[in-house]
PDB file of C-alpha atoms (C1' of nucleotides) in Angstrom:
ATOM      1  CA  MET A   1     140.052 136.678  99.350  1.00 61.00           C
ATOM      2  CA  ASP A   2     137.651 135.835  96.555  1.00 70.00           C
ATOM      3  CA  ILE A   3     136.545 138.991  94.853  1.00 82.00           C
ATOM      4  CA  ASN A   4     133.335 139.312  92.954  1.00 91.00           C
ATOM      5  CA  LEU A   5     133.717 142.588  91.136  1.00 93.00           C
ATOM      6  CA  ILE A   6     131.710 144.651  88.724  1.00 95.00           C
ATOM      7  CA  GLU A   7     133.183 147.437  86.611  1.00 96.00           C
ATOM      8  CA  LYS A   8     130.954 150.237  85.344  1.00 92.00           C
ATOM      9  CA  ASP A   9     130.888 154.004  84.928  1.00 94.00           C
ATOM     10  CA  ASN A  10     134.423 154.566  86.137  1.00 96.00           C
ATOM     11  CA  ARG A  11     133.690 152.489  89.227  1.00 98.00           C
ATOM     12  CA  ILE A  12     134.602 149.149  90.657  1.00 98.00           C
ATOM     13  CA  ILE A  13     132.027 147.483  92.871  1.00 98.00           C
ATOM     14  CA  LEU A  14     133.159 144.676  95.128  1.00 98.00           C
ATOM     15  CA  LYS A  15     130.185 142.525  96.045  1.00 97.00           C
ATOM     16  CA  ASP A  16     129.667 141.107  99.542  1.00 95.00           C
ATOM     17  CA  VAL A  17     132.972 142.125 101.037  1.00 95.00           C
ATOM     18  CA  LYS A  18     133.852 141.143 104.577  1.00 95.00           C
ATOM     19  CA  ASN A  19     136.388 142.840 106.830  1.00 98.00           C
ATOM     20  CA  PHE A  20     136.288 146.152 105.008  1.00 98.00           C
ATOM     21  CA  GLU A  21     134.926 149.270 106.678  1.00 98.00           C
ATOM     22  CA  PRO A  22     136.162 152.597 105.267  1.00 98.00           C
ATOM     23  CA  LYS A  23     135.898 154.452 108.575  1.00 97.00           C
ATOM     24  CA  HIS A  24     137.889 151.769 110.363  1.00 97.00           C
ATOM     25  CA  ILE A  25     140.515 151.572 107.651  1.00 98.00           C
ATOM     26  CA  PHE A  26     141.070 155.296 107.226  1.00 97.00           C
ATOM     27  CA  GLU A  27     140.766 156.306 110.856  1.00 94.00           C
ATOM     28  CA  CYS A  28     142.834 153.653 112.567  1.00 92.00           C
ATOM     29  CA  GLY A  29     145.884 155.863 112.391  1.00 91.00           C
ATOM     30  CA  GLN A  30     147.807 154.383 109.489  1.00 97.00           C
ATOM     31  CA  CYS A  31     147.242 157.045 106.830  1.00 98.00           C
ATOM     32  CA  PHE A  32     146.956 160.811 106.606  1.00 98.00           C
ATOM     33  CA  ARG A  33     145.803 161.628 103.096  1.00 98.00           C
ATOM     34  CA  TRP A  34     142.278 160.158 103.155  1.00 98.00           C
ATOM     35  CA  ASN A  35     139.434 162.492 104.027  1.00 97.00           C
ATOM     36  CA  ARG A  36     135.821 161.892 104.842  1.00 96.00           C
ATOM     37  CA  GLU A  37     133.309 163.440 102.448  1.00 96.00           C
ATOM     38  CA  GLU A  38     129.910 164.782 103.457  1.00 94.00           C
ATOM     39  CA  ASP A  39     128.247 161.594 102.223  1.00 96.00           C
ATOM     40  CA  GLY A  40     130.431 159.459 104.501  1.00 96.00           C
ATOM     41  CA  SER A  41     132.671 158.157 101.733  1.00 98.00           C
ATOM     42  CA  TYR A  42     136.438 158.772 101.754  1.00 98.00           C
ATOM     43  CA  THR A  43     138.602 160.333  99.079  1.00 98.00           C
ATOM     44  CA  GLY A  44     142.365 160.089  99.017  1.00 98.00           C
ATOM     45  CA  VAL A  45     145.507 159.949  96.964  1.00 98.00           C
ATOM     46  CA  ALA A  46     147.871 157.017  96.707  1.00 98.00           C
ATOM     47  CA  TYR A  47     150.422 156.019  94.088  1.00 98.00           C
ATOM     48  CA  GLY A  48     149.562 159.123  92.085  1.00 97.00           C
ATOM     49  CA  LYS A  49     145.858 158.290  91.752  1.00 98.00           C
ATOM     50  CA  VAL A  50     142.739 159.819  93.268  1.00 98.00           C
ATOM     51  CA  LEU A  51     140.191 157.337  94.590  1.00 98.00           C
ATOM     52  CA  ASN A  52     136.882 157.582  96.397  1.00 98.00           C
ATOM     53  CA  VAL A  53     135.823 154.676  98.611  1.00 98.00           C
ATOM     54  CA  ASP A  54     132.323 154.065  99.895  1.00 98.00           C
ATOM     55  CA  LYS A  55     130.298 151.208 101.268  1.00 98.00           C
ATOM     56  CA  GLU A  56     126.686 150.397 100.478  1.00 97.00           C
ATOM     57  CA  GLY A  57     125.365 147.451 102.418  1.00 97.00           C
ATOM     58  CA  ASN A  58     127.997 144.780 102.026  1.00 97.00           C
ATOM     59  CA  ASP A  59     129.355 146.188  98.789  1.00 98.00           C
ATOM     60  CA  VAL A  60     132.477 148.310  98.601  1.00 98.00           C
ATOM     61  CA  ILE A  61     132.507 150.938  95.876  1.00 98.00           C
ATOM     62  CA  PHE A  62     135.720 152.335  94.436  1.00 98.00           C
ATOM     63  CA  SER A  63     134.923 155.429  92.368  1.00 98.00           C
ATOM     64  CA  ASN A  64     137.137 157.259  89.883  1.00 98.00           C
ATOM     65  CA  THR A  65     138.995 154.130  88.867  1.00 98.00           C
ATOM     66  CA  ASN A  66     138.890 151.139  86.551  1.00 97.00           C
ATOM     67  CA  LYS A  67     139.677 147.449  86.499  1.00 97.00           C
ATOM     68  CA  GLU A  68     143.231 147.972  85.358  1.00 97.00           C
ATOM     69  CA  ASP A  69     144.114 150.242  88.293  1.00 98.00           C
ATOM     70  CA  PHE A  70     142.180 148.047  90.660  1.00 98.00           C
ATOM     71  CA  GLU A  71     144.313 145.088  89.732  1.00 97.00           C
ATOM     72  CA  LYS A  72     147.531 147.051  89.478  1.00 98.00           C
ATOM     73  CA  ILE A  73     147.170 149.270  92.551  1.00 98.00           C
ATOM     74  CA  TRP A  74     144.127 148.977  94.737  1.00 98.00           C
ATOM     75  CA  TYR A  75     143.926 145.231  95.233  1.00 98.00           C
ATOM     76  CA  ASN A  76     147.351 145.292  96.808  1.00 98.00           C
ATOM     77  CA  TYR A  77     146.945 148.691  98.502  1.00 98.00           C
ATOM     78  CA  PHE A  78     143.892 147.495 100.408  1.00 98.00           C
ATOM     79  CA  ASP A  79     145.573 144.197 101.245  1.00 98.00           C
ATOM     80  CA  LEU A  80     142.712 142.323  99.600  1.00 97.00           C
ATOM     81  CA  GLY A  81     144.722 139.128  99.256  1.00 96.00           C
ATOM     82  CA  ARG A  82     144.881 138.638 103.012  1.00 97.00           C
ATOM     83  CA  ASP A  83     142.495 136.542 105.072  1.00 97.00           C
ATOM     84  CA  TYR A  84     141.433 138.788 107.937  1.00 98.00           C
ATOM     85  CA  ASP A  85     138.973 136.167 109.241  1.00 98.00           C
ATOM     86  CA  GLU A  86     141.897 133.969 110.140  1.00 98.00           C
ATOM     87  CA  ILE A  87     143.786 136.803 111.842  1.00 98.00           C
ATOM     88  CA  LYS A  88     140.722 137.834 113.840  1.00 98.00           C
ATOM     89  CA  LEU A  89     140.025 134.265 114.868  1.00 98.00           C
ATOM     90  CA  LYS A  90     143.530 133.839 116.242  1.00 98.00           C
ATOM     91  CA  LEU A  91     143.653 137.188 118.015  1.00 98.00           C
ATOM     92  CA  SER A  92     140.144 136.814 119.468  1.00 97.00           C
ATOM     93  CA  LYS A  93     141.368 134.219 121.926  1.00 97.00           C
ATOM     94  CA  ASP A  94     142.527 137.247 123.885  1.00 96.00           C
ATOM     95  CA  GLU A  95     139.473 138.779 125.555  1.00 96.00           C
ATOM     96  CA  THR A  96     140.606 142.401 125.236  1.00 96.00           C
ATOM     97  CA  LEU A  97     141.418 141.902 121.584  1.00 97.00           C
ATOM     98  CA  ARG A  98     138.089 140.202 121.019  1.00 97.00           C
ATOM     99  CA  LYS A  99     136.390 143.413 122.128  1.00 96.00           C
ATOM    100  CA  ALA A 100     138.768 145.619 120.175  1.00 96.00           C
ATOM    101  CA  ILE A 101     138.183 143.546 117.039  1.00 97.00           C
ATOM    102  CA  GLU A 102     134.429 143.691 117.500  1.00 97.00           C
ATOM    103  CA  PHE A 103     134.782 147.464 117.676  1.00 95.00           C
ATOM    104  CA  GLY A 104     137.046 147.875 114.646  1.00 96.00           C
ATOM    105  CA  GLU A 105     135.954 144.808 112.705  1.00 97.00           C
ATOM    106  CA  GLY A 106     136.545 146.391 109.303  1.00 98.00           C
ATOM    107  CA  ILE A 107     140.170 147.419 109.778  1.00 98.00           C
ATOM    108  CA  ARG A 108     142.672 146.456 107.106  1.00 98.00           C
ATOM    109  CA  ILE A 109     146.330 147.423 107.040  1.00 98.00           C
ATOM    110  CA  LEU A 110     147.058 149.421 103.899  1.00 98.00           C
ATOM    111  CA  ARG A 111     150.179 148.755 101.876  1.00 98.00           C
ATOM    112  CA  GLN A 112     151.396 152.277 101.372  1.00 98.00           C
ATOM    113  CA  ASP A 113     154.430 153.710  99.635  1.00 98.00           C
ATOM    114  CA  GLU A 114     157.619 153.430 101.697  1.00 98.00           C
ATOM    115  CA  TRP A 115     158.939 156.906 100.951  1.00 98.00           C
ATOM    116  CA  GLU A 116     155.629 158.614 101.668  1.00 98.00           C
ATOM    117  CA  ILE A 117     155.238 156.728 104.930  1.00 98.00           C
ATOM    118  CA  LEU A 118     158.812 157.489 105.963  1.00 98.00           C
ATOM    119  CA  ILE A 119     158.117 161.219 105.642  1.00 98.00           C
ATOM    120  CA  SER A 120     154.607 160.945 107.064  1.00 98.00           C
ATOM    121  CA  PHE A 121     155.722 159.312 110.277  1.00 98.00           C
ATOM    122  CA  ILE A 122     158.782 161.508 110.688  1.00 98.00           C
ATOM    123  CA  THR A 123     156.211 164.312 110.607  1.00 98.00           C
ATOM    124  CA  SER A 124     154.064 162.546 113.194  1.00 98.00           C
ATOM    125  CA  ALA A 125     156.606 162.746 116.023  1.00 97.00           C
ATOM    126  CA  ASN A 126     155.260 164.743 118.968  1.00 96.00           C
ATOM    127  CA  ASN A 127     152.566 166.148 116.714  1.00 97.00           C
ATOM    128  CA  ARG A 128     148.798 166.135 116.339  1.00 96.00           C
ATOM    129  CA  ILE A 129     146.918 164.351 113.609  1.00 95.00           C
ATOM    130  CA  PRO A 130     145.285 167.496 112.097  1.00 97.00           C
ATOM    131  CA  MET A 131     148.694 169.183 112.031  1.00 97.00           C
ATOM    132  CA  ILE A 132     150.332 166.139 110.435  1.00 98.00           C
ATOM    133  CA  LYS A 133     147.650 166.078 107.759  1.00 98.00           C
ATOM    134  CA  ARG A 134     148.042 169.776 107.086  1.00 98.00           C
ATOM    135  CA  ALA A 135     151.825 169.484 106.763  1.00 98.00           C
ATOM    136  CA  LEU A 136     151.610 166.542 104.349  1.00 98.00           C
ATOM    137  CA  GLU A 137     148.906 168.216 102.260  1.00 98.00           C
ATOM    138  CA  THR A 138     150.919 171.414 102.036  1.00 98.00           C
ATOM    139  CA  LEU A 139     154.051 169.545 100.981  1.00 98.00           C
ATOM    140  CA  SER A 140     152.007 167.743  98.320  1.00 98.00           C
ATOM    141  CA  GLU A 141     150.303 170.897  97.012  1.00 98.00           C
ATOM    142  CA  ARG A 142     153.560 172.764  96.728  1.00 98.00           C
ATOM    143  CA  TYR A 143     155.991 170.084  95.659  1.00 98.00           C
ATOM    144  CA  GLY A 144     153.948 167.166  94.353  1.00 98.00           C
ATOM    145  CA  ASP A 145     152.369 166.900  90.903  1.00 98.00           C
ATOM    146  CA  PHE A 146     148.850 168.049  90.177  1.00 98.00           C
ATOM    147  CA  ILE A 147     146.789 164.956  89.405  1.00 98.00           C
ATOM    148  CA  GLU A 148     143.246 166.106  88.763  1.00 98.00           C
ATOM    149  CA  GLU A 149     140.250 167.878  90.162  1.00 98.00           C
ATOM    150  CA  TYR A 150     137.726 165.540  91.704  1.00 98.00           C
ATOM    151  CA  ASN A 151     134.385 166.681  93.127  1.00 95.00           C
ATOM    152  CA  GLY A 152     135.577 170.275  93.109  1.00 95.00           C
ATOM    153  CA  LYS A 153     138.864 169.644  94.907  1.00 96.00           C
ATOM    154  CA  LYS A 154     142.351 169.593  93.486  1.00 97.00           C
ATOM    155  CA  TYR A 155     144.554 166.617  94.268  1.00 98.00           C
ATOM    156  CA  TYR A 156     148.322 166.340  94.236  1.00 98.00           C
ATOM    157  CA  SER A 157     150.671 163.390  94.420  1.00 98.00           C
ATOM    158  CA  PHE A 158     153.075 163.065  97.308  1.00 98.00           C
ATOM    159  CA  PRO A 159     156.365 164.816  96.433  1.00 98.00           C
ATOM    160  CA  THR A 160     159.301 162.642  95.425  1.00 98.00           C
ATOM    161  CA  ALA A 161     162.577 162.494  97.338  1.00 98.00           C
ATOM    162  CA  GLU A 162     164.181 164.303  94.441  1.00 98.00           C
ATOM    163  CA  ALA A 163     161.661 167.149  94.612  1.00 98.00           C
ATOM    164  CA  LEU A 164     162.205 167.655  98.339  1.00 98.00           C
ATOM    165  CA  ASN A 165     165.963 167.298  98.070  1.00 98.00           C
ATOM    166  CA  HIS A 166     166.071 170.465  95.964  1.00 95.00           C
ATOM    167  CA  LEU A 167     164.506 172.529  98.753  1.00 98.00           C
ATOM    168  CA  SER A 168     165.888 174.435 101.714  1.00 98.00           C
ATOM    169  CA  VAL A 169     165.029 173.590 105.316  1.00 97.00           C
ATOM    170  CA  ASP A 170     162.993 176.790 105.456  1.00 97.00           C
ATOM    171  CA  ASP A 171     160.934 175.726 102.426  1.00 98.00           C
ATOM    172  CA  ILE A 172     160.031 172.523 104.220  1.00 98.00           C
ATOM    173  CA  LYS A 173     159.462 174.212 107.566  1.00 97.00           C
ATOM    174  CA  SER A 174     157.073 176.630 105.903  1.00 97.00           C
ATOM    175  CA  CYS A 175     154.837 173.621 105.205  1.00 98.00           C
ATOM    176  CA  TYR A 176     154.067 173.447 108.947  1.00 98.00           C
ATOM    177  CA  THR A 177     156.539 170.652 109.593  1.00 98.00           C
ATOM    178  CA  GLY A 178     158.221 172.503 112.462  1.00 98.00           C
ATOM    179  CA  PHE A 179     161.437 171.123 113.911  1.00 98.00           C
ATOM    180  CA  ARG A 180     160.954 167.978 111.803  1.00 98.00           C
ATOM    181  CA  GLY A 181     161.793 169.945 108.663  1.00 98.00           C
ATOM    182  CA  LYS A 182     165.488 169.199 108.951  1.00 98.00           C
ATOM    183  CA  TYR A 183     164.774 165.489 109.318  1.00 98.00           C
ATOM    184  CA  ILE A 184     162.557 165.512 106.238  1.00 98.00           C
ATOM    185  CA  LEU A 185     165.212 167.233 104.168  1.00 98.00           C
ATOM    186  CA  SER A 186     167.818 164.825 105.437  1.00 98.00           C
ATOM    187  CA  ALA A 187     165.628 161.840 104.522  1.00 98.00           C
ATOM    188  CA  ALA A 188     165.090 163.299 101.043  1.00 98.00           C
ATOM    189  CA  ASN A 189     168.832 163.656 100.706  1.00 98.00           C
ATOM    190  CA  ILE A 190     169.555 160.084 101.788  1.00 98.00           C
ATOM    191  CA  VAL A 191     166.887 158.568  99.549  1.00 98.00           C
ATOM    192  CA  ASP A 192     167.548 160.765  96.511  1.00 98.00           C
ATOM    193  CA  ASN A 193     171.292 160.068  96.708  1.00 98.00           C
ATOM    194  CA  ARG A 194     170.555 156.352  97.156  1.00 97.00           C
ATOM    195  CA  GLU A 195     172.566 156.139 100.348  1.00 97.00           C
ATOM    196  CA  ILE A 196     169.757 153.923 101.582  1.00 98.00           C
ATOM    197  CA  ASP A 197     167.386 152.108  99.235  1.00 98.00           C
ATOM    198  CA  ILE A 198     164.110 152.642 101.030  1.00 98.00           C
ATOM    199  CA  TYR A 199     162.384 150.176  98.694  1.00 98.00           C
ATOM    200  CA  ALA A 200     164.813 147.363  99.471  1.00 98.00           C
ATOM    201  CA  ILE A 201     164.442 147.442 103.241  1.00 98.00           C
ATOM    202  CA  LYS A 202     161.289 145.327 103.150  1.00 98.00           C
ATOM    203  CA  ASN A 203     163.360 142.413 101.889  1.00 98.00           C
ATOM    204  CA  VAL A 204     165.322 141.993 105.111  1.00 98.00           C
ATOM    205  CA  SER A 205     164.112 140.723 108.485  1.00 97.00           C
ATOM    206  CA  THR A 206     162.012 142.936 110.727  1.00 97.00           C
ATOM    207  CA  GLU A 207     164.907 143.276 113.141  1.00 96.00           C
ATOM    208  CA  ASP A 208     167.349 144.333 110.414  1.00 97.00           C
ATOM    209  CA  ALA A 209     164.811 146.622 108.767  1.00 98.00           C
ATOM    210  CA  ARG A 210     164.334 148.418 112.081  1.00 97.00           C
ATOM    211  CA  LYS A 211     168.087 148.996 112.325  1.00 97.00           C
ATOM    212  CA  ASP A 212     168.204 150.349 108.768  1.00 97.00           C
ATOM    213  CA  LEU A 213     165.292 152.713 109.324  1.00 98.00           C
ATOM    214  CA  ILE A 214     166.696 154.140 112.535  1.00 98.00           C
ATOM    215  CA  LEU A 215     169.633 155.405 110.473  1.00 98.00           C
ATOM    216  CA  PHE A 216     167.316 158.144 109.196  1.00 98.00           C
ATOM    217  CA  PRO A 217     167.409 161.136 111.544  1.00 97.00           C
ATOM    218  CA  GLY A 218     163.996 161.644 113.100  1.00 98.00           C
ATOM    219  CA  VAL A 219     163.253 157.930 112.949  1.00 98.00           C
ATOM    220  CA  GLY A 220     163.266 156.123 116.284  1.00 97.00           C
ATOM    221  CA  PRO A 221     161.777 152.769 117.263  1.00 97.00           C
ATOM    222  CA  LYS A 222     158.150 153.902 117.085  1.00 97.00           C
ATOM    223  CA  VAL A 223     158.373 155.558 113.688  1.00 98.00           C
ATOM    224  CA  ALA A 224     160.442 152.645 112.339  1.00 98.00           C
ATOM    225  CA  ASP A 225     157.730 150.193 113.372  1.00 98.00           C
ATOM    226  CA  CYS A 226     155.061 152.361 111.722  1.00 98.00           C
ATOM    227  CA  ILE A 227     157.007 152.395 108.474  1.00 98.00           C
ATOM    228  CA  MET A 228     157.466 148.626 108.571  1.00 98.00           C
ATOM    229  CA  LEU A 229     153.856 147.926 109.425  1.00 98.00           C
ATOM    230  CA  PHE A 230     152.182 150.399 107.095  1.00 98.00           C
ATOM    231  CA  SER A 231     154.417 150.159 104.044  1.00 98.00           C
ATOM    232  CA  MET A 232     156.684 147.128 104.226  1.00 98.00           C
ATOM    233  CA  ASN A 233     154.267 144.318 104.908  1.00 98.00           C
ATOM    234  CA  LYS A 234     155.835 143.437 108.239  1.00 98.00           C
ATOM    235  CA  PRO A 235     152.868 142.557 110.461  1.00 97.00           C
ATOM    236  CA  ASP A 236     155.053 141.587 113.398  1.00 97.00           C
ATOM    237  CA  ALA A 237     156.043 145.249 113.872  1.00 97.00           C
ATOM    238  CA  PHE A 238     154.300 146.797 116.871  1.00 97.00           C
ATOM    239  CA  PRO A 239     154.493 150.597 117.013  1.00 97.00           C
ATOM    240  CA  ILE A 240     153.966 151.909 120.529  1.00 95.00           C
ATOM    241  CA  ASP A 241     152.579 155.416 120.566  1.00 92.00           C
ATOM    242  CA  VAL A 242     150.912 157.130 123.513  1.00 90.00           C
ATOM    243  CA  TRP A 243     147.575 155.421 122.788  1.00 91.00           C
ATOM    244  CA  VAL A 244     149.014 151.934 122.503  1.00 93.00           C
ATOM    245  CA  LYS A 245     151.064 152.523 125.645  1.00 93.00           C
ATOM    246  CA  ARG A 246     147.915 153.554 127.475  1.00 91.00           C
ATOM    247  CA  VAL A 247     145.830 150.661 126.248  1.00 92.00           C
ATOM    248  CA  MET A 248     148.562 148.115 126.980  1.00 94.00           C
ATOM    249  CA  GLU A 249     149.043 149.452 130.483  1.00 92.00           C
ATOM    250  CA  TYR A 250     145.308 149.649 131.057  1.00 92.00           C
ATOM    251  CA  PHE A 251     144.537 146.073 130.045  1.00 94.00           C
ATOM    252  CA  TYR A 252     147.768 144.137 130.404  1.00 95.00           C
ATOM    253  CA  LEU A 253     150.498 145.883 132.379  1.00 94.00           C
ATOM    254  CA  ASP A 254     151.258 148.285 135.211  1.00 90.00           C
ATOM    255  CA  GLU A 255     151.283 152.024 134.768  1.00 86.00           C
ATOM    256  CA  ASP A 256     154.591 153.527 133.707  1.00 87.00           C
ATOM    257  CA  THR A 257     155.900 150.367 132.095  1.00 92.00           C
ATOM    258  CA  LYS A 258     158.961 151.131 130.019  1.00 93.00           C
ATOM    259  CA  LEU A 259     158.522 151.118 126.243  1.00 93.00           C
ATOM    260  CA  LYS A 260     161.047 148.344 125.816  1.00 93.00           C
ATOM    261  CA  ASP A 261     159.145 146.175 128.264  1.00 95.00           C
ATOM    262  CA  ILE A 262     155.840 146.850 126.491  1.00 95.00           C
ATOM    263  CA  GLN A 263     157.554 146.002 123.212  1.00 95.00           C
ATOM    264  CA  LYS A 264     158.836 142.697 124.589  1.00 95.00           C
ATOM    265  CA  TYR A 265     155.537 141.802 126.169  1.00 96.00           C
ATOM    266  CA  SER A 266     153.568 142.522 122.988  1.00 96.00           C
ATOM    267  CA  GLN A 267     155.965 140.658 120.747  1.00 95.00           C
ATOM    268  CA  ASN A 268     155.694 137.731 123.098  1.00 95.00           C
ATOM    269  CA  ARG A 269     151.937 137.840 123.450  1.00 96.00           C
ATOM    270  CA  PHE A 270     150.898 138.649 119.876  1.00 97.00           C
ATOM    271  CA  GLY A 271     153.905 137.354 117.921  1.00 95.00           C
ATOM    272  CA  GLU A 272     153.615 137.431 114.133  1.00 96.00           C
ATOM    273  CA  LEU A 273     150.247 139.170 114.376  1.00 98.00           C
ATOM    274  CA  ALA A 274     151.395 141.975 116.693  1.00 98.00           C
ATOM    275  CA  GLY A 275     150.845 144.655 114.066  1.00 98.00           C
ATOM    276  CA  PHE A 276     147.226 143.685 113.522  1.00 98.00           C
ATOM    277  CA  ALA A 277     146.699 143.598 117.278  1.00 98.00           C
ATOM    278  CA  GLN A 278     148.228 147.064 117.460  1.00 97.00           C
ATOM    279  CA  GLN A 279     145.775 148.441 114.925  1.00 97.00           C
ATOM    280  CA  TYR A 280     142.701 147.014 116.628  1.00 97.00           C
ATOM    281  CA  LEU A 281     143.948 148.215 120.032  1.00 96.00           C
ATOM    282  CA  PHE A 282     144.894 151.677 118.779  1.00 94.00           C
ATOM    283  CA  TYR A 283     141.506 152.262 117.166  1.00 94.00           C
ATOM    284  CA  TYR A 284     139.694 150.904 120.223  1.00 93.00           C
ATOM    285  CA  ALA A 285     141.723 153.040 122.628  1.00 90.00           C
ATOM    286  CA  ARG A 286     141.562 156.255 120.657  1.00 89.00           C
ATOM    287  CA  GLU A 287     137.880 156.115 119.742  1.00 87.00           C
ATOM    288  CA  LEU A 288     136.910 155.268 123.325  1.00 88.00           C
ATOM    289  CA  GLY A 289     139.551 157.405 125.033  1.00 85.00           C
ATOM    290  CA  ILE A 290     140.775 154.412 127.038  1.00 82.00           C
ATOM    291  CA  GLY A 291     143.385 155.211 129.647  1.00 74.00           C
ATOM    292  CA  LYS A 292     143.394 158.894 128.842  1.00 66.00           C
ATOM    293  CA  LYS A 293     144.183 160.961 131.891  1.00 54.00           C
ATOM    294  CA  LYS A 294     141.968 163.943 132.506  1.00 40.00           C
TER     295      LYS A 294
ATOM    296  C1'  DC B   1     149.580 181.695 129.999  1.00 72.13           C
ATOM    297  C1'  DG B   2     150.933 176.672 130.749  1.00 72.13           C
ATOM    298  C1'  DT B   3     150.060 172.125 128.830  1.00 72.13           C
ATOM    299  C1'  DC B   4     150.255 168.758 125.479  1.00 72.13           C
ATOM    300  C1'  DA B   5     150.185 166.200 121.069  1.00 72.13           C
ATOM    301  C1'  DG B   6     151.080 159.391 116.897  1.00 72.13           C
ATOM    302  C1'  DG B   7     158.762 160.794 119.648  1.00 72.13           C
ATOM    303  C1'  DT B   8     163.447 161.678 118.822  1.00 72.13           C
ATOM    304  C1'  DC B   9     167.701 163.905 119.723  1.00 72.13           C
ATOM    305  C1'  DT B  10     171.157 165.643 122.751  1.00 72.13           C
ATOM    306  C1'  DC B  11     173.467 166.040 126.830  1.00 72.13           C
ATOM    307  C1'  DT B  12     174.774 164.477 131.395  1.00 72.13           C
ATOM    308  C1'  DA B  13     175.929 161.248 135.205  1.00 72.13           C
TER     309       DA B  13
ATOM    310  C1'  DT C   1     172.917 152.846 129.560  1.00 72.13           C
ATOM    311  C1'  DA C   2     169.430 155.447 131.433  1.00 72.13           C
ATOM    312  C1'  DG C   3     166.977 159.707 132.406  1.00 72.13           C
ATOM    313  C1'  DA C   4     165.850 164.641 131.885  1.00 72.13           C
ATOM    314  C1'  DG C   5     164.908 168.649 128.656  1.00 72.13           C
ATOM    315  C1'  DA C   6     164.243 170.737 124.381  1.00 72.13           C
ATOM    316  C1'  DC C   7     161.698 170.998 120.334  1.00 72.13           C
ATOM    317  C1'  DC C   8     157.709 173.764 115.813  1.00 72.13           C
ATOM    318  C1'  DT C   9     153.081 174.798 116.304  1.00 72.13           C
ATOM    319  C1'  DG C  10     148.438 175.752 117.637  1.00 72.13           C
ATOM    320  C1'  DA C  11     144.279 174.363 120.283  1.00 72.13           C
ATOM    321  C1'  DC C  12     142.447 174.289 124.904  1.00 72.13           C
TER     322       DC C  12
END
DNA sequence: CGTCAGGTCTCTA
DNA sequence: TAGAGACCTGAC
């Protein structure tokens, strides 16, 4: 995407940006450490930096940053090199997706850190979003590094595998992780001891990456697909959570379709763009409560 | 008080 | 190989 950017006063302004809506990006279920401010902007931490993102008209404003970090971190993080017009055009041939895309037109898939996403989605299993956020924030406050205070709030980086590997299960459980604490510690152990190189998995095929990820305890097919989609640039991954299951059954399939059959159907129907379809459908389903039983 | 939430693990047939 | 139960925790 062509970027027309202005740098001033510790800000980067991207002029006339299409396919970029902070609410859609930060609330489509892919990230847990971005929070809405009173003015409607979002502040979050990624790659050890604090950033505030806002939109004014068609301009996107990144505050608390500079051109160097924009080029080094944020351009890639926000997937700004990808042509979302083309993706939307292809997916819009499907009538349900056309509506979902219209609804979440500003979604982009973030390119997040593999380790952080591994732990984040292990934490997400059978959990609620506010609880997941609280657990990850607590882990960061206690075991990450203090970065800076921004608008009166203190921000911490996500703890490293090494930092977590030094802890006991009870330390990790006391961060509201519940029964997932043992999985988190185990993942820290595996990554810190380099039994699995979490940063090399993206280099193998989606099918092989899924097999590698499932070796981590607490990682099943759904969490593996989240990790691949949200941190490994594998857009053919299609995580099926309760919302996606509901929306797929509601629009495309019978009730009580088995996960494996939904997986097959989606892969077949959406192919290389399945992950993007998943994001539009998830946001559409969750915001509208589609298929939710009373 | 049960139920349930961004699933996965364990055990059984 | 498939299906049932258990599982931290807290909000309803």
